[in-house]
PDB file of C-alpha atoms in Angstrom:
ATOM      1  CA  MET A   1      -1.505  16.802  -5.939  1.00  0.00           C
ATOM      2  CA  TYR A   2       0.874  19.124  -4.125  1.00  0.00           C
ATOM      3  CA  LYS A   3      -0.456  22.533  -3.154  1.00  0.00           C
ATOM      4  CA  ARG A   4       0.826  25.590  -1.351  1.00  0.00           C
ATOM      5  CA  VAL A   5      -1.857  26.817   1.046  1.00  0.00           C
ATOM      6  CA  ARG A   6      -2.223  29.601   3.610  1.00  0.00           C
ATOM      7  CA  LEU A   7      -3.315  28.235   6.990  1.00  0.00           C
ATOM      8  CA  LYS A   8      -3.933  29.495  10.509  1.00  0.00           C
ATOM      9  CA  ASP A   9      -3.227  27.533  13.675  1.00  0.00           C
ATOM     10  CA  THR A  10      -2.364  28.043  17.326  1.00  0.00           C
ATOM     11  CA  VAL A  11       0.986  27.026  18.730  1.00  0.00           C
ATOM     12  CA  GLU A  12       2.203  26.834  22.337  1.00  0.00           C
ATOM     13  CA  VAL A  13       5.483  28.619  23.049  1.00  0.00           C
ATOM     14  CA  PRO A  14       7.135  27.083  26.123  1.00  0.00           C
ATOM     15  CA  PRO A  15       8.225  29.401  28.981  1.00  0.00           C
ATOM     16  CA  GLU A  16      11.955  29.016  28.236  1.00  0.00           C
ATOM     17  CA  ALA A  17      11.428  30.364  24.681  1.00  0.00           C
ATOM     18  CA  LEU A  18       9.257  33.386  25.545  1.00  0.00           C
ATOM     19  CA  GLY A  19      12.232  35.758  25.303  1.00  0.00           C
ATOM     20  CA  ASP A  20      12.432  35.183  21.532  1.00  0.00           C
ATOM     21  CA  VAL A  21       9.005  34.661  19.965  1.00  0.00           C
ATOM     22  CA  SER A  22      10.220  34.962  16.352  1.00  0.00           C
ATOM     23  CA  PRO A  23       8.866  33.674  13.031  1.00  0.00           C
ATOM     24  CA  ASN A  24      11.665  31.059  13.003  1.00  0.00           C
ATOM     25  CA  LEU A  25      10.683  29.749  16.454  1.00  0.00           C
ATOM     26  CA  VAL A  26       6.975  29.650  15.558  1.00  0.00           C
ATOM     27  CA  LYS A  27       7.793  27.939  12.250  1.00  0.00           C
ATOM     28  CA  ARG A  28       9.807  25.236  14.066  1.00  0.00           C
ATOM     29  CA  LEU A  29       6.991  24.694  16.591  1.00  0.00           C
ATOM     30  CA  LEU A  30       4.392  24.496  13.794  1.00  0.00           C
ATOM     31  CA  GLN A  31       6.580  22.016  11.907  1.00  0.00           C
ATOM     32  CA  ASP A  32       6.828  19.797  14.992  1.00  0.00           C
ATOM     33  CA  LYS A  33       3.070  20.001  15.549  1.00  0.00           C
ATOM     34  CA  LEU A  34       1.735  19.673  12.008  1.00  0.00           C
ATOM     35  CA  GLU A  35       4.136  18.020   9.563  1.00  0.00           C
ATOM     36  CA  GLY A  36       2.998  14.509   8.706  1.00  0.00           C
ATOM     37  CA  ARG A  37      -0.548  15.139   9.944  1.00  0.00           C
ATOM     38  CA  MET A  38      -3.503  14.440   7.696  1.00  0.00           C
ATOM     39  CA  ASP A  39      -6.394  16.874   7.360  1.00  0.00           C
ATOM     40  CA  GLU A  40      -9.604  16.226   5.376  1.00  0.00           C
ATOM     41  CA  GLU A  41      -9.611  19.812   4.033  1.00  0.00           C
ATOM     42  CA  VAL A  42      -5.995  20.218   2.886  1.00  0.00           C
ATOM     43  CA  GLY A  43      -4.603  16.670   2.801  1.00  0.00           C
ATOM     44  CA  SER A  44      -1.252  15.686   4.281  1.00  0.00           C
ATOM     45  CA  ILE A  45       0.866  18.562   5.586  1.00  0.00           C
ATOM     46  CA  VAL A  46       4.293  17.983   4.084  1.00  0.00           C
ATOM     47  CA  SER A  47       6.075  21.129   5.264  1.00  0.00           C
ATOM     48  CA  VAL A  48       5.452  24.462   6.979  1.00  0.00           C
ATOM     49  CA  THR A  49       7.359  26.856   4.716  1.00  0.00           C
ATOM     50  CA  ASN A  50       6.827  30.440   5.904  1.00  0.00           C
ATOM     51  CA  VAL A  51       5.247  32.234   8.869  1.00  0.00           C
ATOM     52  CA  HIS A  52       3.522  35.495   7.884  1.00  0.00           C
ATOM     53  CA  ASP A  53       1.892  36.786  11.038  1.00  0.00           C
ATOM     54  CA  ILE A  54       2.049  35.954  14.726  1.00  0.00           C
ATOM     55  CA  GLY A  55      -0.881  37.191  16.809  1.00  0.00           C
ATOM     56  CA  GLU A  56      -0.899  38.359  20.411  1.00  0.00           C
ATOM     57  CA  GLY A  57      -0.057  35.691  22.962  1.00  0.00           C
ATOM     58  CA  THR A  58      -2.755  34.222  25.175  1.00  0.00           C
ATOM     59  CA  VAL A  59      -2.105  32.865  28.652  1.00  0.00           C
ATOM     60  CA  LEU A  60      -4.379  30.058  29.843  1.00  0.00           C
ATOM     61  CA  PRO A  61      -4.914  29.201  33.522  1.00  0.00           C
ATOM     62  CA  ASN A  62      -2.714  26.350  34.760  1.00  0.00           C
ATOM     63  CA  GLU A  63      -0.767  26.223  31.465  1.00  0.00           C
ATOM     64  CA  PRO A  64       2.945  27.117  31.538  1.00  0.00           C
ATOM     65  CA  GLY A  65       3.258  28.239  27.897  1.00  0.00           C
ATOM     66  CA  VAL A  66       1.802  31.128  25.949  1.00  0.00           C
ATOM     67  CA  TYR A  67      -0.450  30.386  22.966  1.00  0.00           C
ATOM     68  CA  TYR A  68       0.024  32.300  19.709  1.00  0.00           C
ATOM     69  CA  GLU A  69      -2.151  32.171  16.608  1.00  0.00           C
ATOM     70  CA  ALA A  70      -0.068  32.239  13.432  1.00  0.00           C
ATOM     71  CA  ASP A  71      -0.763  32.675   9.713  1.00  0.00           C
ATOM     72  CA  PHE A  72       1.598  30.527   7.657  1.00  0.00           C
ATOM     73  CA  ASP A  73       2.189  28.850   4.296  1.00  0.00           C
ATOM     74  CA  ALA A  74       2.364  25.077   4.068  1.00  0.00           C
ATOM     75  CA  LEU A  75       3.101  22.579   1.329  1.00  0.00           C
ATOM     76  CA  THR A  76       0.413  19.900   1.305  1.00  0.00           C
ATOM     77  CA  PHE A  77      -0.261  16.706  -0.602  1.00  0.00           C
ATOM     78  CA  ASP A  78      -3.960  16.243  -1.314  1.00  0.00           C
ATOM     79  CA  PRO A  79      -4.709  13.290  -3.614  1.00  0.00           C
ATOM     80  CA  GLN A  80      -7.793  13.953  -5.739  1.00  0.00           C
ATOM     81  CA  MET A  81     -10.302  11.402  -6.996  1.00  0.00           C
ATOM     82  CA  GLN A  82      -9.585  10.363 -10.615  1.00  0.00           C
ATOM     83  CA  GLU A  83      -6.146  12.027 -10.499  1.00  0.00           C
ATOM     84  CA  VAL A  84      -3.432  10.185 -12.446  1.00  0.00           C
ATOM     85  CA  VAL A  85      -0.306   9.743 -10.331  1.00  0.00           C
ATOM     86  CA  ASP A  86       3.151   8.282 -10.802  1.00  0.00           C
ATOM     87  CA  GLY A  87       4.626   6.289  -7.947  1.00  0.00           C
ATOM     88  CA  THR A  88       6.961   3.501  -6.967  1.00  0.00           C
ATOM     89  CA  VAL A  89       5.987   0.063  -5.693  1.00  0.00           C
ATOM     90  CA  VAL A  90       7.091  -0.113  -2.045  1.00  0.00           C
ATOM     91  CA  GLU A  91       5.626  -3.515  -1.104  1.00  0.00           C
ATOM     92  CA  VAL A  92       4.066  -6.485  -2.893  1.00  0.00           C
ATOM     93  CA  VAL A  93       1.570  -8.749  -1.123  1.00  0.00           C
ATOM     94  CA  GLU A  94      -0.776 -11.543  -2.237  1.00  0.00           C
ATOM     95  CA  PHE A  95      -3.649  -9.154  -2.903  1.00  0.00           C
ATOM     96  CA  GLY A  96      -1.712  -6.422  -4.726  1.00  0.00           C
ATOM     97  CA  ALA A  97       0.996  -3.799  -4.531  1.00  0.00           C
ATOM     98  CA  PHE A  98       1.417  -0.764  -2.299  1.00  0.00           C
ATOM     99  CA  VAL A  99       2.553   2.231  -4.326  1.00  0.00           C
ATOM    100  CA  GLY A 100       4.266   5.265  -2.800  1.00  0.00           C
ATOM    101  CA  ILE A 101       2.597   8.409  -4.133  1.00  0.00           C
ATOM    102  CA  GLY A 102       4.042  11.405  -2.358  1.00  0.00           C
ATOM    103  CA  PRO A 103       3.976  11.066   1.432  1.00  0.00           C
ATOM    104  CA  VAL A 104       1.305   8.328   1.387  1.00  0.00           C
ATOM    105  CA  ASP A 105       0.900   4.850  -0.103  1.00  0.00           C
ATOM    106  CA  GLY A 106      -1.974   3.690  -2.270  1.00  0.00           C
ATOM    107  CA  LEU A 107      -3.129   0.120  -2.845  1.00  0.00           C
ATOM    108  CA  LEU A 108      -3.085  -1.224  -6.371  1.00  0.00           C
ATOM    109  CA  HIS A 109      -5.257  -4.328  -5.923  1.00  0.00           C
ATOM    110  CA  VAL A 110      -4.232  -7.328  -8.031  1.00  0.00           C
ATOM    111  CA  SER A 111      -7.566  -7.105  -9.894  1.00  0.00           C
ATOM    112  CA  GLN A 112      -6.761  -3.502 -10.869  1.00  0.00           C
ATOM    113  CA  ILE A 113      -3.300  -4.100 -12.347  1.00  0.00           C
ATOM    114  CA  SER A 114      -3.922  -6.082 -15.524  1.00  0.00           C
ATOM    115  CA  ASP A 115      -6.507  -8.136 -17.374  1.00  0.00           C
ATOM    116  CA  GLU A 116      -4.075 -11.048 -17.091  1.00  0.00           C
ATOM    117  CA  TYR A 117      -4.026 -13.277 -14.015  1.00  0.00           C
ATOM    118  CA  LEU A 118      -1.127 -12.241 -11.778  1.00  0.00           C
ATOM    119  CA  ALA A 119       0.212 -14.767  -9.276  1.00  0.00           C
ATOM    120  CA  PHE A 120       2.030 -13.721  -6.112  1.00  0.00           C
ATOM    121  CA  ASP A 121       5.692 -14.737  -6.049  1.00  0.00           C
ATOM    122  CA  GLY A 122       6.635 -14.243  -2.395  1.00  0.00           C
ATOM    123  CA  GLU A 123      10.219 -15.383  -2.883  1.00  0.00           C
ATOM    124  CA  ASN A 124      10.914 -12.581  -5.397  1.00  0.00           C
ATOM    125  CA  GLN A 125       8.414 -10.095  -3.907  1.00  0.00           C
ATOM    126  CA  GLN A 126       6.515  -9.675  -7.166  1.00  0.00           C
ATOM    127  CA  LEU A 127       3.296 -10.355  -8.996  1.00  0.00           C
ATOM    128  CA  ALA A 128       3.878 -12.357 -12.175  1.00  0.00           C
ATOM    129  CA  SER A 129       1.845 -13.284 -15.243  1.00  0.00           C
ATOM    130  CA  ASN A 130       2.244 -16.745 -16.769  1.00  0.00           C
ATOM    131  CA  ASP A 131       0.747 -15.503 -20.071  1.00  0.00           C
ATOM    132  CA  SER A 132       3.083 -12.622 -20.943  1.00  0.00           C
ATOM    133  CA  ASN A 133       5.929 -13.065 -18.430  1.00  0.00           C
ATOM    134  CA  ARG A 134       5.237  -9.542 -17.149  1.00  0.00           C
ATOM    135  CA  THR A 135       6.109  -8.883 -13.516  1.00  0.00           C
ATOM    136  CA  LEU A 136       5.435  -6.113 -11.028  1.00  0.00           C
ATOM    137  CA  GLY A 137       7.829  -5.840  -8.105  1.00  0.00           C
ATOM    138  CA  VAL A 138       9.267  -3.575  -5.446  1.00  0.00           C
ATOM    139  CA  GLU A 139      10.849  -0.362  -6.837  1.00  0.00           C
ATOM    140  CA  ASP A 140       8.977  -0.614 -10.167  1.00  0.00           C
ATOM    141  CA  ALA A 141       7.664   2.737 -11.397  1.00  0.00           C
ATOM    142  CA  VAL A 142       3.891   2.777 -11.952  1.00  0.00           C
ATOM    143  CA  ARG A 143       1.287   5.171 -13.353  1.00  0.00           C
ATOM    144  CA  ALA A 144      -2.166   4.783 -11.813  1.00  0.00           C
ATOM    145  CA  ARG A 145      -5.468   6.574 -11.241  1.00  0.00           C
ATOM    146  CA  ILE A 146      -6.896   7.296  -7.779  1.00  0.00           C
ATOM    147  CA  VAL A 147     -10.317   5.614  -7.560  1.00  0.00           C
ATOM    148  CA  THR A 148     -11.040   5.583  -3.814  1.00  0.00           C
ATOM    149  CA  LYS A 149      -9.944   7.776  -0.940  1.00  0.00           C
ATOM    150  CA  SER A 150     -10.640   7.476   2.780  1.00  0.00           C
ATOM    151  CA  ILE A 151      -8.676   9.895   4.975  1.00  0.00           C
ATOM    152  CA  ASP A 152      -8.271   9.188   8.693  1.00  0.00           C
ATOM    153  CA  GLU A 153      -7.194  12.442  10.363  1.00  0.00           C
ATOM    154  CA  ARG A 154      -6.537  10.832  13.762  1.00  0.00           C
ATOM    155  CA  ASN A 155      -4.398   8.000  12.394  1.00  0.00           C
ATOM    156  CA  PRO A 156      -2.948   9.092   9.015  1.00  0.00           C
ATOM    157  CA  ARG A 157      -1.356   5.665   8.554  1.00  0.00           C
ATOM    158  CA  ASP A 158      -4.867   4.194   8.525  1.00  0.00           C
ATOM    159  CA  SER A 159      -5.879   6.382   5.554  1.00  0.00           C
ATOM    160  CA  LYS A 160      -6.661   4.361   2.445  1.00  0.00           C
ATOM    161  CA  ILE A 161      -6.148   5.290  -1.194  1.00  0.00           C
ATOM    162  CA  GLY A 162      -7.266   2.845  -3.882  1.00  0.00           C
ATOM    163  CA  LEU A 163      -5.603   2.837  -7.298  1.00  0.00           C
ATOM    164  CA  THR A 164      -6.280   1.317 -10.710  1.00  0.00           C
ATOM    165  CA  ALA A 165      -3.891   0.716 -13.595  1.00  0.00           C
ATOM    166  CA  LYS A 166      -6.240  -1.135 -15.964  1.00  0.00           C
ATOM    167  CA  GLN A 167      -7.090   1.815 -18.216  1.00  0.00           C
ATOM    168  CA  PRO A 168      -5.110   2.728 -21.358  1.00  0.00           C
ATOM    169  CA  GLY A 169      -1.986   4.748 -20.553  1.00  0.00           C
ATOM    170  CA  LEU A 170      -1.748   3.337 -17.026  1.00  0.00           C
ATOM    171  CA  GLY A 171       0.442   0.570 -15.599  1.00  0.00           C
ATOM    172  CA  LYS A 172       4.080  -0.230 -14.978  1.00  0.00           C
ATOM    173  CA  HIS A 173       6.272   2.282 -16.831  1.00  0.00           C
ATOM    174  CA  GLY A 174       8.156  -0.535 -18.564  1.00  0.00           C
ATOM    175  CA  TRP A 175       4.874  -1.978 -19.891  1.00  0.00           C
ATOM    176  CA  LEU A 176       3.797   1.441 -21.151  1.00  0.00           C
ATOM    177  CA  LYS A 177       7.113   1.889 -22.962  1.00  0.00           C
ATOM    178  CA  GLU A 178       6.783  -1.557 -24.590  1.00  0.00           C
ATOM    179  CA  GLU A 179       3.231  -0.719 -25.715  1.00  0.00           C
ATOM    180  CA  HIS A 180       4.339   2.631 -27.147  1.00  0.00           C
ATOM    181  CA  GLU A 181       7.241   1.035 -29.054  1.00  0.00           C
ATOM    182  CA  ARG A 182       4.921  -1.668 -30.415  1.00  0.00           C
ATOM    183  CA  GLN A 183       2.486   0.973 -31.679  1.00  0.00           C
ATOM    184  CA  GLU A 184       5.272   3.049 -33.229  1.00  0.00           C
ATOM    185  CA  ALA A 185       6.865   0.099 -35.083  1.00  0.00           C
ATOM    186  CA  PRO A 186       5.928  -0.100 -38.781  1.00  0.00           C
ATOM    187  CA  ALA A 187       3.555  -2.912 -39.644  1.00  0.00           C
ATOM    188  CA  GLU A 188       5.036  -5.904 -41.491  1.00  0.00           C
ATOM    189  CA  GLY A 189       4.882  -5.618 -45.266  1.00  0.00           C
ATOM    190  CA  GLU A 190       5.065  -1.800 -45.359  1.00  0.00           C
TER     191      GLU A 190
END
């Protein structure tokens, strides 16, 4: 889920920029420092959007820059347990599909995609069912539920989000459309 949050952090202004300590400069420095970082409290910081207040500068011994504390708004992405998300398959591997959900990827394990057995087709980068001829491949749109979440603040790329698509109303968008059309069609003999 995307959220706009008010945060506070300290930023170092280098000596060559001390003549113009403006909200735009502090915003740019905060963006360089924080965007793309993962935080357990607020999730992934997508963008620093607005600087509200810049405190008094602090000089530290043997440090060339001046440190300023700033209040600012940020756009964050914080996936919640049991949240239903739409995403796009970005990679297919033997054990499942990686789905892009916002700035992070979640794993849709092969056992969590369908009740049917899905075989890995490496040549076509897809998972395929022999029973129904359904396939799941790169760039397919998917609706899934977040079932596990492990955030690694030090190495955001090592964060893990587990997804499921086995519940009603979840799965590849094309499959959901087919199911909806089948349910809407009048029964034979009516």
